[in-house]
Short mmCIF file of C-alpha atoms and ligand atoms in Angstrom, two decimals:
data_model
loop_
_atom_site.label_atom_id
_atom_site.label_comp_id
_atom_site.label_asym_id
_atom_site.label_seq_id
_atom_site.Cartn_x
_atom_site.Cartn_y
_atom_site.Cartn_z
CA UNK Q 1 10.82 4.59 36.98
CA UNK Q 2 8.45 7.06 36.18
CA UNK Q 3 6.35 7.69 32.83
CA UNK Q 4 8.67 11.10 32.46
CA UNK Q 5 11.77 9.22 32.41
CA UNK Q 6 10.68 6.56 29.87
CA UNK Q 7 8.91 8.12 27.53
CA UNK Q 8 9.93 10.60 24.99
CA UNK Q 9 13.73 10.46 24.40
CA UNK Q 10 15.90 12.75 23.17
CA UNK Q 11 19.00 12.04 21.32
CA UNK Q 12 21.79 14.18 19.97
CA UNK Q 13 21.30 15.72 17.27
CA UNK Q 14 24.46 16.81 15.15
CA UNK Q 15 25.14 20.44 15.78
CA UNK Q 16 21.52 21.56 17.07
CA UNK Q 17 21.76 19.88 20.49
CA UNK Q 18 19.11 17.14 21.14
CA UNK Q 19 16.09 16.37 18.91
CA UNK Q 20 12.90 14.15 20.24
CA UNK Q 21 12.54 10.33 18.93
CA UNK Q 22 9.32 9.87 17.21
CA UNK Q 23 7.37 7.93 20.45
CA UNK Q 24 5.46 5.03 18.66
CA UNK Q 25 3.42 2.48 21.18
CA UNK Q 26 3.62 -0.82 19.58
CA UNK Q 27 0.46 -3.03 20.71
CA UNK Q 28 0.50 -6.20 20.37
CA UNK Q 29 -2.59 -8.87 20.65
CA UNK Q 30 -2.88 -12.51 21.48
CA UNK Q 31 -1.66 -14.53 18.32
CA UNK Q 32 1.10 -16.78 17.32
CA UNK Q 33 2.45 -13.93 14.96
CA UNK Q 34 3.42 -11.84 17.89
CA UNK Q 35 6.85 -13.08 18.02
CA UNK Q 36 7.37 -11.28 14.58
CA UNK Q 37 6.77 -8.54 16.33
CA UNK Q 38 9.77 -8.86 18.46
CA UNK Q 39 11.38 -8.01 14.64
CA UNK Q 40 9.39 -5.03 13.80
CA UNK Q 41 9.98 -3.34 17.17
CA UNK Q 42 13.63 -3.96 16.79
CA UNK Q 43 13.14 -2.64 13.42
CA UNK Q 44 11.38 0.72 14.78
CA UNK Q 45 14.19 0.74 17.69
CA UNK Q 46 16.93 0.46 15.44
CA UNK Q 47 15.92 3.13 13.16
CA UNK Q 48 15.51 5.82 16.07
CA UNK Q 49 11.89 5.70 17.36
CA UNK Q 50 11.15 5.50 21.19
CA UNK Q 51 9.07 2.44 21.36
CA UNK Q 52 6.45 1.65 24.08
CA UNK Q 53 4.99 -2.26 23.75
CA UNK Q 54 1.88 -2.50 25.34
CA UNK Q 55 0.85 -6.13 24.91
CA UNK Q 56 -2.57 -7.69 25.82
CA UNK Q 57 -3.12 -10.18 28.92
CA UNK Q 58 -2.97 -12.97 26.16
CA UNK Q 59 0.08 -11.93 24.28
CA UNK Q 60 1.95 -12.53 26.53
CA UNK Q 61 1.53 -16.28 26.89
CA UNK Q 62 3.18 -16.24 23.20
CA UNK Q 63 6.23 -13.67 24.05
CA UNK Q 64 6.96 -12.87 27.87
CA UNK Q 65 7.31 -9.17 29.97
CA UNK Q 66 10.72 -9.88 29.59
CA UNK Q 67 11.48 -10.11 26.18
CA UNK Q 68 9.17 -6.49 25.62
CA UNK Q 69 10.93 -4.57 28.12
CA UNK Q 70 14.32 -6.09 27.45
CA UNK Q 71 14.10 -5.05 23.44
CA UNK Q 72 11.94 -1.59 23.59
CA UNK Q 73 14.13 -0.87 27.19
CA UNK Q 74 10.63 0.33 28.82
CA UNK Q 75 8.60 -1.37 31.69
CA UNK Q 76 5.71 -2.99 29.82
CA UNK Q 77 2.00 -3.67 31.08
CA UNK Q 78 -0.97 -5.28 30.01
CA UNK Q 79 -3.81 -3.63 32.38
CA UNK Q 80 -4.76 -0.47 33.28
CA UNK Q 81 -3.40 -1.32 37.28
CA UNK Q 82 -0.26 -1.05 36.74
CA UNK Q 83 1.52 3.07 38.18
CA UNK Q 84 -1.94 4.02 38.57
CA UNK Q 85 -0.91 7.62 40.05
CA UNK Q 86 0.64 7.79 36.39
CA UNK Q 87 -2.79 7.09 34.69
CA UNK Q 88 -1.06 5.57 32.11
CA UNK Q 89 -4.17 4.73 30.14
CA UNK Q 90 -4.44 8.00 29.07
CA UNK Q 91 -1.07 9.04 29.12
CA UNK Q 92 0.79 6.33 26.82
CA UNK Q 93 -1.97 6.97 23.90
CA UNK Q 94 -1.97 10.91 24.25
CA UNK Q 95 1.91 11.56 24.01
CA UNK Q 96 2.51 9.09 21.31
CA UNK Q 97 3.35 10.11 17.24
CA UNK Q 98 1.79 6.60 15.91
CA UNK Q 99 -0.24 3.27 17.68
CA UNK Q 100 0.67 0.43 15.43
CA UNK Q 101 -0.74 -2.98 16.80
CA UNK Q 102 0.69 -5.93 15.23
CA UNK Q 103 -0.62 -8.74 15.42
CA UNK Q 104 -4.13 -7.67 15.93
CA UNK Q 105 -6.52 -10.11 16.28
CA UNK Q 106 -10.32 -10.58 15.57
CA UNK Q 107 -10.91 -9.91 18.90
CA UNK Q 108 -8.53 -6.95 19.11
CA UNK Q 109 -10.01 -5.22 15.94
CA UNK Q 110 -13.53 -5.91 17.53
CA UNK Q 111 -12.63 -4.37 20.36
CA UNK Q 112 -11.36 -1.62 18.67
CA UNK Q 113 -14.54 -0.69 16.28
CA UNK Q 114 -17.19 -1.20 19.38
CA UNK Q 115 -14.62 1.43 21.58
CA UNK Q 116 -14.04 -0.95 24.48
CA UNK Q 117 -11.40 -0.48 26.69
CA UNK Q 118 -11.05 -3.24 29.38
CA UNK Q 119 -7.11 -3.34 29.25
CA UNK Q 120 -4.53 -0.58 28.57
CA UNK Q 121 -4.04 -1.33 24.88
CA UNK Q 122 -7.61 -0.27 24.12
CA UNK Q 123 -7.60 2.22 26.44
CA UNK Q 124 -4.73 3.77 24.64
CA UNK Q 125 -6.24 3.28 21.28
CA UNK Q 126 -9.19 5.25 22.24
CA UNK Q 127 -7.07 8.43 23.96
CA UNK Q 128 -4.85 8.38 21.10
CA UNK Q 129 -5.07 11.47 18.51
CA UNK Q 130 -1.94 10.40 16.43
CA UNK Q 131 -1.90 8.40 13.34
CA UNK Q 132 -3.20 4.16 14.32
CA UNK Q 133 -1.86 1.38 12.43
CA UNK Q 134 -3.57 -2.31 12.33
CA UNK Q 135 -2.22 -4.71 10.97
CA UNK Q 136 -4.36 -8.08 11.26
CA UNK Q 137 -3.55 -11.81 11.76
CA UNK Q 138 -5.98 -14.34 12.06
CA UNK Q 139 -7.15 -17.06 10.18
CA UNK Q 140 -9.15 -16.90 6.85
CA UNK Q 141 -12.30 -17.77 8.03
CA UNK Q 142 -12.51 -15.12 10.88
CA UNK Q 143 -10.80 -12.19 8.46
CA UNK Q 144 -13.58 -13.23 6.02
CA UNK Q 145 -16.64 -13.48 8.85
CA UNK Q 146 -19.11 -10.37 7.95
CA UNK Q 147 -18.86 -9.46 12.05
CA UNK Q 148 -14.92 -8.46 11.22
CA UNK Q 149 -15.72 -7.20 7.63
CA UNK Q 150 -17.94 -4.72 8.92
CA UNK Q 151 -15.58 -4.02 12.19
CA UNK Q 152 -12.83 -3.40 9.53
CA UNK Q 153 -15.09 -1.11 7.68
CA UNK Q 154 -16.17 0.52 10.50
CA UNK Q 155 -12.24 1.39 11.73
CA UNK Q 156 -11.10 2.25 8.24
CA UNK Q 157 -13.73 4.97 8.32
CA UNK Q 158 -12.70 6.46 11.66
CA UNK Q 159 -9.74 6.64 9.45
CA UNK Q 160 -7.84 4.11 10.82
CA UNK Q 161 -5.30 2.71 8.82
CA UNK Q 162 -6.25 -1.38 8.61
CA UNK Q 163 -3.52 -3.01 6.36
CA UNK Q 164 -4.57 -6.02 4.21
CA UNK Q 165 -3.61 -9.42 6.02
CA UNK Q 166 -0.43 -11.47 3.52
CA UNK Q 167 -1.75 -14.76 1.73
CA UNK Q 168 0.13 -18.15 2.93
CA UNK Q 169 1.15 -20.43 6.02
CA UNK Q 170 -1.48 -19.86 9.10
CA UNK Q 171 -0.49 -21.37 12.53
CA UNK Q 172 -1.33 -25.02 11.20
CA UNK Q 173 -0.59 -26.82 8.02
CA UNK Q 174 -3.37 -24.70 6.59
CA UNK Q 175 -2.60 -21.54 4.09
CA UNK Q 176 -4.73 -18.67 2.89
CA UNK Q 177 -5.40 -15.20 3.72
CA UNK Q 178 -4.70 -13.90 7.22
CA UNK Q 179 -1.00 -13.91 8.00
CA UNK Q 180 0.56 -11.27 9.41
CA UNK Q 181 2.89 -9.56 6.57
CA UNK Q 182 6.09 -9.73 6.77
CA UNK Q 183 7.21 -6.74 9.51
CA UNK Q 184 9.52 -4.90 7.27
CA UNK Q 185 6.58 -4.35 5.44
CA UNK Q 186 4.40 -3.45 8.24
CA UNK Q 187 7.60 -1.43 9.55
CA UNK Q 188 7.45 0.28 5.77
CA UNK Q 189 3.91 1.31 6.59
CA UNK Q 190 4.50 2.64 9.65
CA UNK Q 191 7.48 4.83 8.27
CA UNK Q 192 5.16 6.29 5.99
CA UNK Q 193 2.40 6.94 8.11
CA UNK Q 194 4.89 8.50 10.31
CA UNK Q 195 6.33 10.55 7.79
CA UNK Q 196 2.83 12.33 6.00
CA UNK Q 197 2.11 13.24 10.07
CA UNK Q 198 -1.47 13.31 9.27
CA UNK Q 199 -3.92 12.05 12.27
CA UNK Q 200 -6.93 11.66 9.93
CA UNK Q 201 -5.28 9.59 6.43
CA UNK Q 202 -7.09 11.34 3.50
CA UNK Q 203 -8.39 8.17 1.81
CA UNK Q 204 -9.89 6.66 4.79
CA UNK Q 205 -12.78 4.34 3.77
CA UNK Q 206 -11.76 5.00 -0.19
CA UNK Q 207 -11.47 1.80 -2.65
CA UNK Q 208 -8.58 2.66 -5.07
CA UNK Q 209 -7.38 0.37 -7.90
CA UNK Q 210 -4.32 1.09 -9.01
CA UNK Q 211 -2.58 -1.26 -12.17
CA UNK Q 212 1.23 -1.55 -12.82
CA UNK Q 213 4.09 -3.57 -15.07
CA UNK Q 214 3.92 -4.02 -18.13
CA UNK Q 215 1.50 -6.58 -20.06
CA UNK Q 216 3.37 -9.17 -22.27
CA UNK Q 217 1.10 -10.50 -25.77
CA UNK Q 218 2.29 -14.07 -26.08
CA UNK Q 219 3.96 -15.09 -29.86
CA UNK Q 220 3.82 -18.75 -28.91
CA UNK Q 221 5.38 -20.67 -25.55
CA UNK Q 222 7.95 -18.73 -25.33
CA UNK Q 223 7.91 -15.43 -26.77
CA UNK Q 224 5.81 -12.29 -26.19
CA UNK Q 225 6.00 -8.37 -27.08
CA UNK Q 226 6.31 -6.68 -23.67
CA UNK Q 227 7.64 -3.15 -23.08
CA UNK Q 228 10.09 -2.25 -20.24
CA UNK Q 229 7.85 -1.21 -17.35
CA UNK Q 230 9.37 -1.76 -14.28
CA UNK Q 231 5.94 -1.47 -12.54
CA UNK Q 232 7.85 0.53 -9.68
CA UNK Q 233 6.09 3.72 -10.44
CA UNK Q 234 2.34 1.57 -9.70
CA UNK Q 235 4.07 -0.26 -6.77
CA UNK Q 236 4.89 3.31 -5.08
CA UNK Q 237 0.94 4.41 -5.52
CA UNK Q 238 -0.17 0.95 -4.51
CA UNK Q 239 1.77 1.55 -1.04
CA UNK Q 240 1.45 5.07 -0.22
CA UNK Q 241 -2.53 4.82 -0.81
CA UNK Q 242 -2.14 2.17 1.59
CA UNK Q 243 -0.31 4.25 3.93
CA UNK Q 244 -3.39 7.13 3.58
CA UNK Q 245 -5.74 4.38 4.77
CA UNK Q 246 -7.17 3.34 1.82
CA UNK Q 247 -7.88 -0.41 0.92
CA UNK Q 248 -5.87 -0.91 -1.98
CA UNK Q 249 -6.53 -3.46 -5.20
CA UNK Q 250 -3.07 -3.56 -6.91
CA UNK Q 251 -3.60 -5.18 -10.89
CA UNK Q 252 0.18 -6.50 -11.42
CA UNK Q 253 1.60 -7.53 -14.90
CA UNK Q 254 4.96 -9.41 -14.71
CA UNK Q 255 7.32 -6.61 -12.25
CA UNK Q 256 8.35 -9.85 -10.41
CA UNK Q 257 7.84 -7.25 -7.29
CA UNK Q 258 7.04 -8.85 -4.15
CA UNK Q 259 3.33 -7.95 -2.98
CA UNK Q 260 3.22 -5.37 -0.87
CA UNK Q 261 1.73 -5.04 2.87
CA UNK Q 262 -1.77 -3.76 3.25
CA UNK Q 263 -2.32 -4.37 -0.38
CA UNK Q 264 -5.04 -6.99 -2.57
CA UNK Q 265 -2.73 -8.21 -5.39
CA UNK Q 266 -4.22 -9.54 -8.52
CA UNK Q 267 -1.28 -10.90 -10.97
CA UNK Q 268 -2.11 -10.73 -14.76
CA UNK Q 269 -0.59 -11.24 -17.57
CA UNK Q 270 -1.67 -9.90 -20.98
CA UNK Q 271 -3.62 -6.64 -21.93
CA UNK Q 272 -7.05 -8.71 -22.03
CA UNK Q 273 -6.85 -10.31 -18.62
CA UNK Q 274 -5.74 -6.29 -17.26
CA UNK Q 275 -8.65 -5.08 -18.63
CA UNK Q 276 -11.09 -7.81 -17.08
CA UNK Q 277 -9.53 -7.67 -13.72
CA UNK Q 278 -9.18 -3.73 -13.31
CA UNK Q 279 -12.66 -3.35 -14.67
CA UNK Q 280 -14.19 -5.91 -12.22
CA UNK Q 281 -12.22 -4.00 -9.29
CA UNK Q 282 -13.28 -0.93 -10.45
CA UNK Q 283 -16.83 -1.71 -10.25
CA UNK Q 284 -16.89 -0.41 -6.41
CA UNK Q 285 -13.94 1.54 -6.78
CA UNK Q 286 -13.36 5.68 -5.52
CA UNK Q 287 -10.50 6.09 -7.86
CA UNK Q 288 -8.36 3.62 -10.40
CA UNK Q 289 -5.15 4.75 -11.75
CA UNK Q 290 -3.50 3.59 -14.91
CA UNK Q 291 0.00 3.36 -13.94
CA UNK Q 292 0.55 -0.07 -16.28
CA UNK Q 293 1.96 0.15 -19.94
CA UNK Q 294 -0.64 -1.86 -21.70
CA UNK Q 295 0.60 -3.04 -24.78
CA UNK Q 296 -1.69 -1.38 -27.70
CA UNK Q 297 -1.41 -4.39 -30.24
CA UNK Q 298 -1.39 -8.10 -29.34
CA UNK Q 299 0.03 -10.73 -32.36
CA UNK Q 300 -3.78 -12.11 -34.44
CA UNK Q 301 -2.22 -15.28 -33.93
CA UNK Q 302 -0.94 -17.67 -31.02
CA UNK Q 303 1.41 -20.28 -32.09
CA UNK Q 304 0.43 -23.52 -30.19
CA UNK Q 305 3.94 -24.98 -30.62
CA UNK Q 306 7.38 -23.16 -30.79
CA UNK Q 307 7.34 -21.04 -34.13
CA UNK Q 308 10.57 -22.51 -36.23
CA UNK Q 309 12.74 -20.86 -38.37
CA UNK Q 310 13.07 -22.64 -41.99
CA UNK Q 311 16.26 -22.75 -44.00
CA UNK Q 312 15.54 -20.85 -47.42
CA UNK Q 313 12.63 -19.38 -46.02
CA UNK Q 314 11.49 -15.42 -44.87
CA UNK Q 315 10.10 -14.93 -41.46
CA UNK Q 316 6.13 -14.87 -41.95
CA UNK Q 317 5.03 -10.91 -41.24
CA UNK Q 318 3.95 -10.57 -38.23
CA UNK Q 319 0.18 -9.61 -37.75
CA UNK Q 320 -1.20 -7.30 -35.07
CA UNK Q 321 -4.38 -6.35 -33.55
CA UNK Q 322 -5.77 -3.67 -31.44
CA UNK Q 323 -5.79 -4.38 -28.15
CA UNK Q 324 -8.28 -2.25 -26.21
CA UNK Q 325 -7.60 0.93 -24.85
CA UNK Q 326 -8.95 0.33 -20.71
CA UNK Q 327 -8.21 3.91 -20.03
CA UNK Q 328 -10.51 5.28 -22.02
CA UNK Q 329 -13.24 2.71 -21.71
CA UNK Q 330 -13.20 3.26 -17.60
CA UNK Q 331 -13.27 6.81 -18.35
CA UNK Q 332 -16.55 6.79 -20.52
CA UNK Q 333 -18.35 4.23 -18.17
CA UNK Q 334 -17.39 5.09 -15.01
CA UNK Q 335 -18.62 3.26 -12.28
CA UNK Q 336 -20.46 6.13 -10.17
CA UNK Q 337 -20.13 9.90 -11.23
CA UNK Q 338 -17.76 10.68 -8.52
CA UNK Q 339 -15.34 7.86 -9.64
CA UNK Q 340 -11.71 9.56 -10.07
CA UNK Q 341 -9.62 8.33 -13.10
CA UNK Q 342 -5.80 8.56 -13.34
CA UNK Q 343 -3.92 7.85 -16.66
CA UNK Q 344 0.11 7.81 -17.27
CA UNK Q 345 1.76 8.75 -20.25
CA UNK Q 346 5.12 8.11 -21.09
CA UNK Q 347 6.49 10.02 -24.33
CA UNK Q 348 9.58 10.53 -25.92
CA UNK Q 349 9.18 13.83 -27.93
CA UNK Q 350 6.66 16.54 -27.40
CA UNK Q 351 6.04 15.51 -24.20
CA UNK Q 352 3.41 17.62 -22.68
CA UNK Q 353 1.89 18.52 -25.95
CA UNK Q 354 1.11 14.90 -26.41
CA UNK Q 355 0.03 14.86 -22.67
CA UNK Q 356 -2.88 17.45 -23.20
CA UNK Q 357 -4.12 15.86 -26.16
CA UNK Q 358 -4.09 12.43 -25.00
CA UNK Q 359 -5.72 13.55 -21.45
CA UNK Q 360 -8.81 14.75 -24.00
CA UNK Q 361 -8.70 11.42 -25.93
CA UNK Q 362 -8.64 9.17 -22.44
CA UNK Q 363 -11.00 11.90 -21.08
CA UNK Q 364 -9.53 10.50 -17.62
CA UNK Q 365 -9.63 13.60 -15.26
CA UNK Q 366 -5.73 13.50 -14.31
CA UNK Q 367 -2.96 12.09 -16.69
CA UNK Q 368 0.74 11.91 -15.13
CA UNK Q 369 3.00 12.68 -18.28
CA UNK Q 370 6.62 11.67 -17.54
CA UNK Q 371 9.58 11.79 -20.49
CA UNK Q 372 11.10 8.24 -20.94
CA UNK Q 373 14.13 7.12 -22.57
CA UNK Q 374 17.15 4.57 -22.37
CA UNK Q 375 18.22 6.22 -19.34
CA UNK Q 376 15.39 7.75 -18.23
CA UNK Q 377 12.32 6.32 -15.64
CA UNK Q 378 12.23 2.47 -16.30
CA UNK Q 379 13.49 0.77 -13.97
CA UNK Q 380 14.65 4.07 -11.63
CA UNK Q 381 14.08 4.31 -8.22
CA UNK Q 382 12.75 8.29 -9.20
CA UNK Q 383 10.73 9.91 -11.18
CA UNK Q 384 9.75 13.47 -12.83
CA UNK Q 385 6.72 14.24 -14.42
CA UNK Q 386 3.85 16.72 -14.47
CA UNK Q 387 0.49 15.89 -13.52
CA UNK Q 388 -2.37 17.41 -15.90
CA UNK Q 389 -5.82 18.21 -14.95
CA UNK Q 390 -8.82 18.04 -17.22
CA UNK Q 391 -10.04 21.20 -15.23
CA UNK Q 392 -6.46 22.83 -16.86
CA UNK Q 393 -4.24 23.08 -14.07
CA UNK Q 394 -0.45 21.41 -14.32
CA UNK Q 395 1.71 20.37 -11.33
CA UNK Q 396 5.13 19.73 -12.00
CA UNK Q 397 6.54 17.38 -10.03
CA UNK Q 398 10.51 17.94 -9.57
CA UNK Q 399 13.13 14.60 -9.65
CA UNK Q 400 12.99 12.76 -6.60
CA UNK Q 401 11.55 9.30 -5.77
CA UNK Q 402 8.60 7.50 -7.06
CA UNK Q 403 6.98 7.62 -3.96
CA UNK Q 404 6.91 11.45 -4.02
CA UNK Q 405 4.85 11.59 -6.70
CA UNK Q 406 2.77 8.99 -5.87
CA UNK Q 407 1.86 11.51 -2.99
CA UNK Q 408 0.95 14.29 -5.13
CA UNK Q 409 -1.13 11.70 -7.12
CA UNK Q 410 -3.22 10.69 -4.23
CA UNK Q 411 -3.34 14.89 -3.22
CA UNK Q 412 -4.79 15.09 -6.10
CA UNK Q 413 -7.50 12.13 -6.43
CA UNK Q 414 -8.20 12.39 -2.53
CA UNK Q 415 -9.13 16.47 -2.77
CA UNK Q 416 -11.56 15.34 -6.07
CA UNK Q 417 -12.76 12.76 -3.83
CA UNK Q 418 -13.71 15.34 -0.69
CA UNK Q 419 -14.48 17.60 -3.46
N1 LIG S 1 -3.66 2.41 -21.64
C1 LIG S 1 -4.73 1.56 -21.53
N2 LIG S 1 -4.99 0.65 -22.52
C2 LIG S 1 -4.22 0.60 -23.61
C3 LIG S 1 -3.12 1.48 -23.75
C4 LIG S 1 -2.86 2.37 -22.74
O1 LIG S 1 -5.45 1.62 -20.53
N3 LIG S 1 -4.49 -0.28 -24.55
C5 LIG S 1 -3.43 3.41 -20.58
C6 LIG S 1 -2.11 3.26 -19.84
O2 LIG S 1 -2.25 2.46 -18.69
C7 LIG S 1 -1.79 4.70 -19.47
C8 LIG S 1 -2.43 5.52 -20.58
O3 LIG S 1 -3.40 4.66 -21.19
O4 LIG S 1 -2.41 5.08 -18.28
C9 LIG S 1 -1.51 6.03 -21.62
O5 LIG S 1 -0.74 4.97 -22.15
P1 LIG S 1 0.09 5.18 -23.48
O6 LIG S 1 0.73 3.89 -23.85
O7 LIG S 1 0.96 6.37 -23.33
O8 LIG S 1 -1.11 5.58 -24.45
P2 LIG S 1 -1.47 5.10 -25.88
O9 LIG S 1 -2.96 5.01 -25.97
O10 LIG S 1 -0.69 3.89 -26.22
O11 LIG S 1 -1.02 6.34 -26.75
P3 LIG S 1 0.11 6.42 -27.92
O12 LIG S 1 -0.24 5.36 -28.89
O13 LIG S 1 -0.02 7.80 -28.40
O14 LIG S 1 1.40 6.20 -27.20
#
């Protein structure tokens, strides 16, 4: 069969005759995680994409030819010998919409930053001009190896889009960073990606910090004050910055969320231990965005033992303090002059009037003001809000889903960035 015949399928399309599946070559390189990517191609099949797997020579001593081509329903090589007439080297990574290579290895990522190509994945990663994906497996010690920080670096800045490895079981009875994340995430990613139809992802080789949930002030063991962030809103910049290529630092206080793909999670609890972790991350960070709702008193006092109620007797006052305001405190000292700084504001009455004069107060350079009530924002899948600029300027951003404006957020910071 021909490259003409297997690549690029049409299928019908209701009423407008046939439309063209997205084309997607999924690569996959010599680790024990490739058989989760059986799951993510199935995933990417499934959902209507026209998948090509090109595995390496050594993938395929941990899933066969047979199981590739039987599941994507294409012929699948490893080397650059196979229908030569068709140069398929060039072809496979010209046509295609998105290269995502999952596992990919050390080696593979190596490969990748020096611009080898001495089989037909690499090859095709080096004719494509679409949108490339990596998502890494390995264990900790090789992720962590300066040779593959710097080959990370170095791919990332081509614009690449290098998701962070998950923490947990490696191959042995040893855990830590370096498994492959789970491939609904990766396939979550990819959708993305897929979806913005950028080749080059805006924030490329950018650091941004992004904080979510809501902090919780403990009372004693076993109460707090907490608000009712859902920390959805953060989660939804956390992953579509990952999906523009940027490496990602996600501050989380108690969403319960699972951690996102491509993402460095760092779970916190109170307002204090927020502030200490976002402002060590922002120390070498492009842009940090205040998505969290940081409680603004915590109780003077922490009850070592259960605090008892006493017949005959009133409930001692309760006695706040100040907790302090991170917003404002990143915005005064920012890291480097070009560092971008993103606030939220959630109001109830007056809402944009108490957005402009709390952008001044923050002096943060963007502040996304969004109306919240019983019904409204926490917890929703979607969002509405306006997004004001200390230059003046105000986008509104109309009801749809979190991730929507999470885009127009990262417009936003990555055009200050290039700016
Ligand atoms: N914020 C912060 N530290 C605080 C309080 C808030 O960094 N102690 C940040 C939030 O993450 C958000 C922005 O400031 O990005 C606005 O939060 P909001 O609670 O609306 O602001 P407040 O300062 O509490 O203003 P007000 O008391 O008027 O509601």
């Amino acid at each position: 069969m021909s490259e003409d015949e297997t690549w690029g399928r049409t299928v019908p399309d209701e009423g407008r005759g046939t439309v063209a599946e997205p084309k997607v070559v999924l690569g996959v390189a010599g680790g024990i995680a490739a058989y989760k990517a059986c799951e993510l191609l199935r995933r990417l099949t499934e959902s209507g994409h026209d998948v090509h797997v090109v595995p390496t020579a050594s993938a395929l001593h941990f899933v066969g030819e047979a199981t590739w081509s039987a599941l994507s329903g294409h012929p699948v090589a490893t080397e650059v010998w196979t229908d030569v007439h068709e140069v398929p080297h060039v072809r496979i990574g010209q046509s295609a919409d998105l290269v995502v290579v999952a596992p990919a290895t050390a080696d593979l990522l190596a490969r990748a930053a020096h611009g080898l190509a001495d089989d037909l994945l690499t090859n095709t990663l080096l004719t494509a001009r679409c949108p490339v994906v990596l998502a890494p497996a390995m264990h900790t010690e090789m992720w962590e190896h300066p040779a593959t920080r710097e080959n990370v670096a170095t791919l990332r800045r081509r614009g690449t889009v290098v998701i962070e490895p998950a923490v947990g079981r490696l191959t042995g009875v040893d855990t830590g960073k370096g498994r492959l994340p789970d491939p609904g995430e990766i396939f979550e990613v990819c959708r993305r990606v897929l979806a913005r139809g950028v080749t080059e992802p805006d924030l490329a080789g950018r650091h941004v910090v992004v904080s979510a949930g809501g902090t919780r002030e403990p009372l004693d063991p076993v109460r707090y004050l907490g608000n009712r962030s859902s920390g959805k809103q953060g989660y939804a910049l956390a992953k579509t910055a990952a999906a523009r290529g940027a490496r990602v630092t996600l501050i989380e206080a108690n969403t319960g969320l699972a951690d996102p793909a491509g993402v460095d999670v760092v779970h916190v609890g109170t307002a204090v231990q927020l502030r200490e972790a976002v402002l060590k991350a922002a120390a070498e960070a492009d842009a940090v965005v205040m998505a969290a709702a940081v409680a603004d008193f915590r109780p003077a006092d922490y009850a070592q033992g259960k605090i008892k109620k006493k017949d005959g007797e009133e409930p001692a006052p309760l006695v706040l303090v100040r907790n302090p305001d991170i917003l404002a405190e990143i915005s005064a000292e920012r890291a480097h002059p070009g560092q971008v700084v993103v606030g939220f504001a959630a109001e109830t009455d007056d809402v944009l009037a108490n957005g402009r004069s709390k952008l001044r107060r923050k002096g943060c350079d963007l502040l996304v003001v969004n109306e919240v009530g019983e019904r409204k924002t926490f917890g929703s899948e979607e969002n509405e809000a306006v997004v004001l600029s200390a230059d003046g300027s105000e986008t509104p951003v109309p009801h749809g889903p979190k991730e929507a404006l999470a885009d127009v957020v990262w417009d936003q910071v990555a055009a200050r960035l290039a700016g």
